[in-house]
Amino acid sequence: MTLRISRVDGGVTLTVPRGVSERDALAFAAEKRDWVIGHLSKQATPERVGPGQRLDVCGQPFEVVQGTGRRLSVSDGRISLPAPVETGRIHLLAWLKEQARAELTRASDHYACRLGRRYTRLTLRDTRSRWGSCSSAGALMYSWRLILAPKPVLEYVAAHEVAHLQEMNHSADFWRVVDQLYGPHREARDWLRHEGPKLHRFRFDA
């Protein structure tokens, strides 16, 4: 039996072999209670975004403030939300996705041009298990939350997925393509591994 804790949302998964009773499984989980609590205490606390917060958008810091107009406005390092705050969050989420699409399209186009390959489409999702993907048909998918990461990290993910247009694997040849497109990438990979899960703490619901 094994217990796993997601670094993204704190979900706890208990895996039980066939033949093990529910009673024994729950007893095993109970024995690991302190271990689970210890790991969950290190998880980033969910934050409902609103006035008074700071958001980094593609590496640029912004202060979220309550505006007076009916539309979201961005200027002088401030993101002014329309009222009420619940509506403001919806507008902010839409704006962040627009920025993500623009930046990821720009980066993907750049690397695809360098590689001499074309992708078929680009979609955004709020994925939990991966930051991007490339299908065998050349369709790119990215997490829109990459817009909250430093720009070099977003660029790395775009280069990584575009490299799959040539190498649909993670072989040595694939990593050579990534190096050709992006350059040294260990720092960006390490940032995603250690800091990436924190991007999921931001909540935009009512």
Short mmCIF file of C-alpha atoms in Angstrom, two decimals:
data_model
loop_
_atom_site.label_atom_id
_atom_site.label_comp_id
_atom_site.label_asym_id
_atom_site.label_seq_id
_atom_site.Cartn_x
_atom_site.Cartn_y
_atom_site.Cartn_z
CA MET A 1 0.00 0.00 0.00
CA THR A 2 1.22 3.49 -0.79
CA LEU A 3 0.21 7.05 -0.01
CA ARG A 4 0.95 9.95 -2.35
CA ILE A 5 0.36 13.67 -1.87
CA SER A 6 -0.03 15.93 -4.88
CA ARG A 7 2.33 18.91 -4.82
CA VAL A 8 -0.24 20.81 -6.86
CA ASP A 9 -3.49 20.64 -4.91
CA GLY A 10 -2.63 18.58 -1.82
CA GLY A 11 -4.78 15.64 -2.88
CA VAL A 12 -3.97 12.46 -0.95
CA THR A 13 -4.09 9.19 -2.92
CA LEU A 14 -4.10 5.79 -1.24
CA THR A 15 -3.18 2.91 -3.55
CA VAL A 16 -4.25 -0.53 -2.37
CA PRO A 17 -3.30 -3.88 -3.93
CA ARG A 18 -6.06 -6.25 -4.89
CA GLY A 19 -7.13 -8.42 -1.99
CA VAL A 20 -6.47 -5.87 0.76
CA SER A 21 -9.60 -5.10 2.76
CA GLU A 22 -10.97 -1.59 3.17
CA ARG A 23 -10.47 -1.91 6.92
CA ASP A 24 -6.75 -2.67 6.53
CA ALA A 25 -6.36 0.12 3.99
CA LEU A 26 -7.93 2.69 6.30
CA ALA A 27 -5.82 1.44 9.19
CA PHE A 28 -2.70 1.92 7.06
CA ALA A 29 -3.78 5.47 6.20
CA ALA A 30 -4.47 6.22 9.86
CA GLU A 31 -0.95 5.09 10.78
CA LYS A 32 0.45 7.64 8.30
CA ARG A 33 -1.69 10.50 9.65
CA ASP A 34 1.21 12.48 11.10
CA TRP A 35 3.22 12.07 7.89
CA VAL A 36 0.30 13.34 5.80
CA ILE A 37 -0.34 16.31 8.10
CA GLY A 38 3.36 17.17 8.06
CA HIS A 39 3.50 17.27 4.27
CA LEU A 40 0.21 19.13 3.90
CA SER A 41 1.45 21.81 6.31
CA LYS A 42 4.19 22.63 3.78
CA GLN A 43 1.69 23.12 0.93
CA ALA A 44 1.05 26.67 -0.30
CA THR A 45 -2.16 28.05 1.17
CA PRO A 46 -4.84 28.75 -1.48
CA GLU A 47 -5.26 32.47 -2.13
CA ARG A 48 -8.43 34.00 -3.53
CA VAL A 49 -7.11 36.83 -5.67
CA GLY A 50 -8.36 40.31 -4.90
CA PRO A 51 -7.40 43.89 -4.07
CA GLY A 52 -4.25 44.20 -1.99
CA GLN A 53 -2.45 41.28 -3.60
CA ARG A 54 0.61 41.28 -5.82
CA LEU A 55 0.75 39.22 -8.98
CA ASP A 56 3.74 38.63 -11.21
CA VAL A 57 2.64 38.52 -14.84
CA CYS A 58 5.35 37.19 -17.15
CA GLY A 59 7.90 38.33 -14.58
CA GLN A 60 6.50 41.84 -14.17
CA PRO A 61 5.08 42.69 -10.72
CA PHE A 62 1.58 44.15 -10.50
CA GLU A 63 -0.46 45.32 -7.55
CA VAL A 64 -4.12 44.30 -7.69
CA VAL A 65 -6.36 47.21 -6.63
CA GLN A 66 -10.08 47.95 -6.59
CA GLY A 67 -10.96 50.21 -9.48
CA THR A 68 -13.92 52.51 -10.02
CA GLY A 69 -14.79 51.67 -13.61
CA ARG A 70 -16.74 48.82 -15.15
CA ARG A 71 -13.75 47.33 -16.92
CA LEU A 72 -10.39 45.99 -15.85
CA SER A 73 -7.54 48.41 -16.52
CA VAL A 74 -3.79 47.91 -16.38
CA SER A 75 -1.32 50.78 -15.99
CA ASP A 76 1.69 51.88 -13.95
CA GLY A 77 2.18 48.48 -12.35
CA ARG A 78 -1.43 48.25 -11.21
CA ILE A 79 -4.31 46.02 -12.22
CA SER A 80 -7.55 47.84 -11.37
CA LEU A 81 -10.52 45.51 -10.97
CA PRO A 82 -14.11 46.44 -11.69
CA ALA A 83 -16.64 46.07 -8.88
CA PRO A 84 -17.90 43.93 -7.30
CA VAL A 85 -14.79 41.96 -6.42
CA GLU A 86 -16.33 38.69 -7.68
CA THR A 87 -16.80 40.26 -11.12
CA GLY A 88 -13.31 41.69 -10.91
CA ARG A 89 -11.82 38.23 -10.47
CA ILE A 90 -13.61 37.00 -13.59
CA HIS A 91 -12.25 39.93 -15.60
CA LEU A 92 -8.77 39.37 -14.20
CA LEU A 93 -8.81 35.68 -15.10
CA ALA A 94 -9.90 36.51 -18.66
CA TRP A 95 -7.11 39.08 -18.97
CA LEU A 96 -4.48 36.67 -17.66
CA LYS A 97 -5.57 34.06 -20.20
CA GLU A 98 -5.34 36.65 -22.98
CA GLN A 99 -1.79 37.49 -21.90
CA ALA A 100 -0.92 33.80 -21.69
CA ARG A 101 -2.23 33.11 -25.19
CA ALA A 102 -0.34 36.06 -26.63
CA GLU A 103 2.96 35.19 -24.96
CA LEU A 104 2.77 31.45 -25.61
CA THR A 105 1.75 31.99 -29.24
CA ARG A 106 4.65 34.38 -29.74
CA ALA A 107 7.13 31.98 -28.13
CA SER A 108 5.77 28.92 -29.96
CA ASP A 109 5.88 30.73 -33.31
CA HIS A 110 9.45 31.80 -32.63
CA TYR A 111 10.71 28.33 -31.77
CA ALA A 112 8.69 26.59 -34.49
CA CYS A 113 10.20 28.96 -37.05
CA ARG A 114 13.71 28.21 -35.77
CA LEU A 115 12.99 24.49 -35.94
CA GLY A 116 11.44 24.71 -39.40
CA ARG A 117 8.27 22.98 -38.23
CA ARG A 118 4.64 24.00 -37.88
CA TYR A 119 2.17 23.24 -35.14
CA THR A 120 -1.49 22.73 -35.96
CA ARG A 121 -3.17 24.58 -33.08
CA LEU A 122 -2.56 26.01 -29.65
CA THR A 123 -4.91 25.62 -26.70
CA LEU A 124 -4.84 26.73 -23.07
CA ARG A 125 -6.07 24.74 -20.10
CA ASP A 126 -5.77 24.78 -16.33
CA THR A 127 -3.86 21.52 -16.18
CA ARG A 128 -2.70 20.02 -12.89
CA SER A 129 -0.27 17.33 -13.97
CA ARG A 130 1.69 19.04 -16.75
CA TRP A 131 2.63 22.50 -17.98
CA GLY A 132 2.34 21.68 -21.64
CA SER A 133 2.03 18.93 -24.21
CA CYS A 134 2.42 18.27 -27.92
CA SER A 135 0.26 15.71 -29.70
CA SER A 136 1.37 13.51 -32.57
CA ALA A 137 -0.79 15.73 -34.79
CA GLY A 138 1.26 18.78 -33.81
CA ALA A 139 -1.28 20.34 -31.44
CA LEU A 140 0.27 22.31 -28.59
CA MET A 141 -1.39 22.64 -25.19
CA TYR A 142 -0.22 24.84 -22.34
CA SER A 143 -1.32 25.72 -18.84
CA TRP A 144 -2.45 29.34 -18.84
CA ARG A 145 -0.85 29.67 -15.38
CA LEU A 146 2.55 29.86 -17.08
CA ILE A 147 1.83 33.58 -17.46
CA LEU A 148 2.35 33.81 -13.69
CA ALA A 149 5.85 32.32 -13.98
CA PRO A 150 9.04 34.21 -14.87
CA LYS A 151 9.30 34.84 -18.61
CA PRO A 152 12.33 32.53 -19.11
CA VAL A 153 10.29 29.68 -17.62
CA LEU A 154 7.39 30.29 -20.02
CA GLU A 155 9.89 30.44 -22.88
CA TYR A 156 11.44 27.14 -21.80
CA VAL A 157 8.10 25.32 -21.73
CA ALA A 158 7.30 26.63 -25.21
CA ALA A 159 10.70 25.48 -26.52
CA HIS A 160 10.22 22.10 -24.82
CA GLU A 161 6.85 21.45 -26.44
CA VAL A 162 7.89 22.74 -29.86
CA ALA A 163 10.90 20.41 -29.73
CA HIS A 164 8.40 17.54 -29.62
CA LEU A 165 7.34 18.49 -33.14
CA GLN A 166 10.62 16.87 -34.18
CA GLU A 167 11.23 14.36 -31.39
CA MET A 168 8.13 12.79 -29.80
CA ASN A 169 10.09 11.45 -26.85
CA HIS A 170 12.51 12.54 -24.15
CA SER A 171 15.59 10.97 -25.67
CA ALA A 172 19.04 12.51 -25.83
CA ASP A 173 18.15 13.73 -29.33
CA PHE A 174 15.12 15.53 -27.92
CA TRP A 175 17.15 17.36 -25.27
CA ARG A 176 19.67 18.37 -27.91
CA VAL A 177 16.83 20.03 -29.82
CA VAL A 178 15.72 21.84 -26.65
CA ASP A 179 19.29 23.06 -26.14
CA GLN A 180 19.44 24.28 -29.73
CA LEU A 181 16.17 26.17 -29.39
CA TYR A 182 16.38 27.49 -25.83
CA GLY A 183 19.88 27.00 -24.53
CA PRO A 184 20.75 25.84 -20.99
CA HIS A 185 17.45 24.92 -19.38
CA ARG A 186 18.25 23.41 -15.97
CA GLU A 187 17.41 26.62 -14.08
CA ALA A 188 13.98 26.86 -15.72
CA ARG A 189 13.26 23.17 -15.08
CA ASP A 190 14.30 23.50 -11.46
CA TRP A 191 12.05 26.55 -11.02
CA LEU A 192 9.07 24.60 -12.34
CA ARG A 193 9.86 21.68 -10.08
CA HIS A 194 10.19 23.73 -6.90
CA GLU A 195 8.09 26.85 -7.49
CA GLY A 196 5.64 25.77 -10.18
CA PRO A 197 3.13 24.08 -7.85
CA LYS A 198 2.69 27.39 -6.02
CA LEU A 199 1.11 28.91 -9.13
CA HIS A 200 -1.94 26.75 -8.46
CA ARG A 201 -2.62 28.46 -5.16
CA PHE A 202 -4.28 31.41 -6.86
CA ARG A 203 -8.08 31.16 -6.99
CA PHE A 204 -10.36 33.29 -9.13
CA ASP A 205 -13.77 31.90 -8.20
CA ALA A 206 -16.41 33.80 -6.26
#
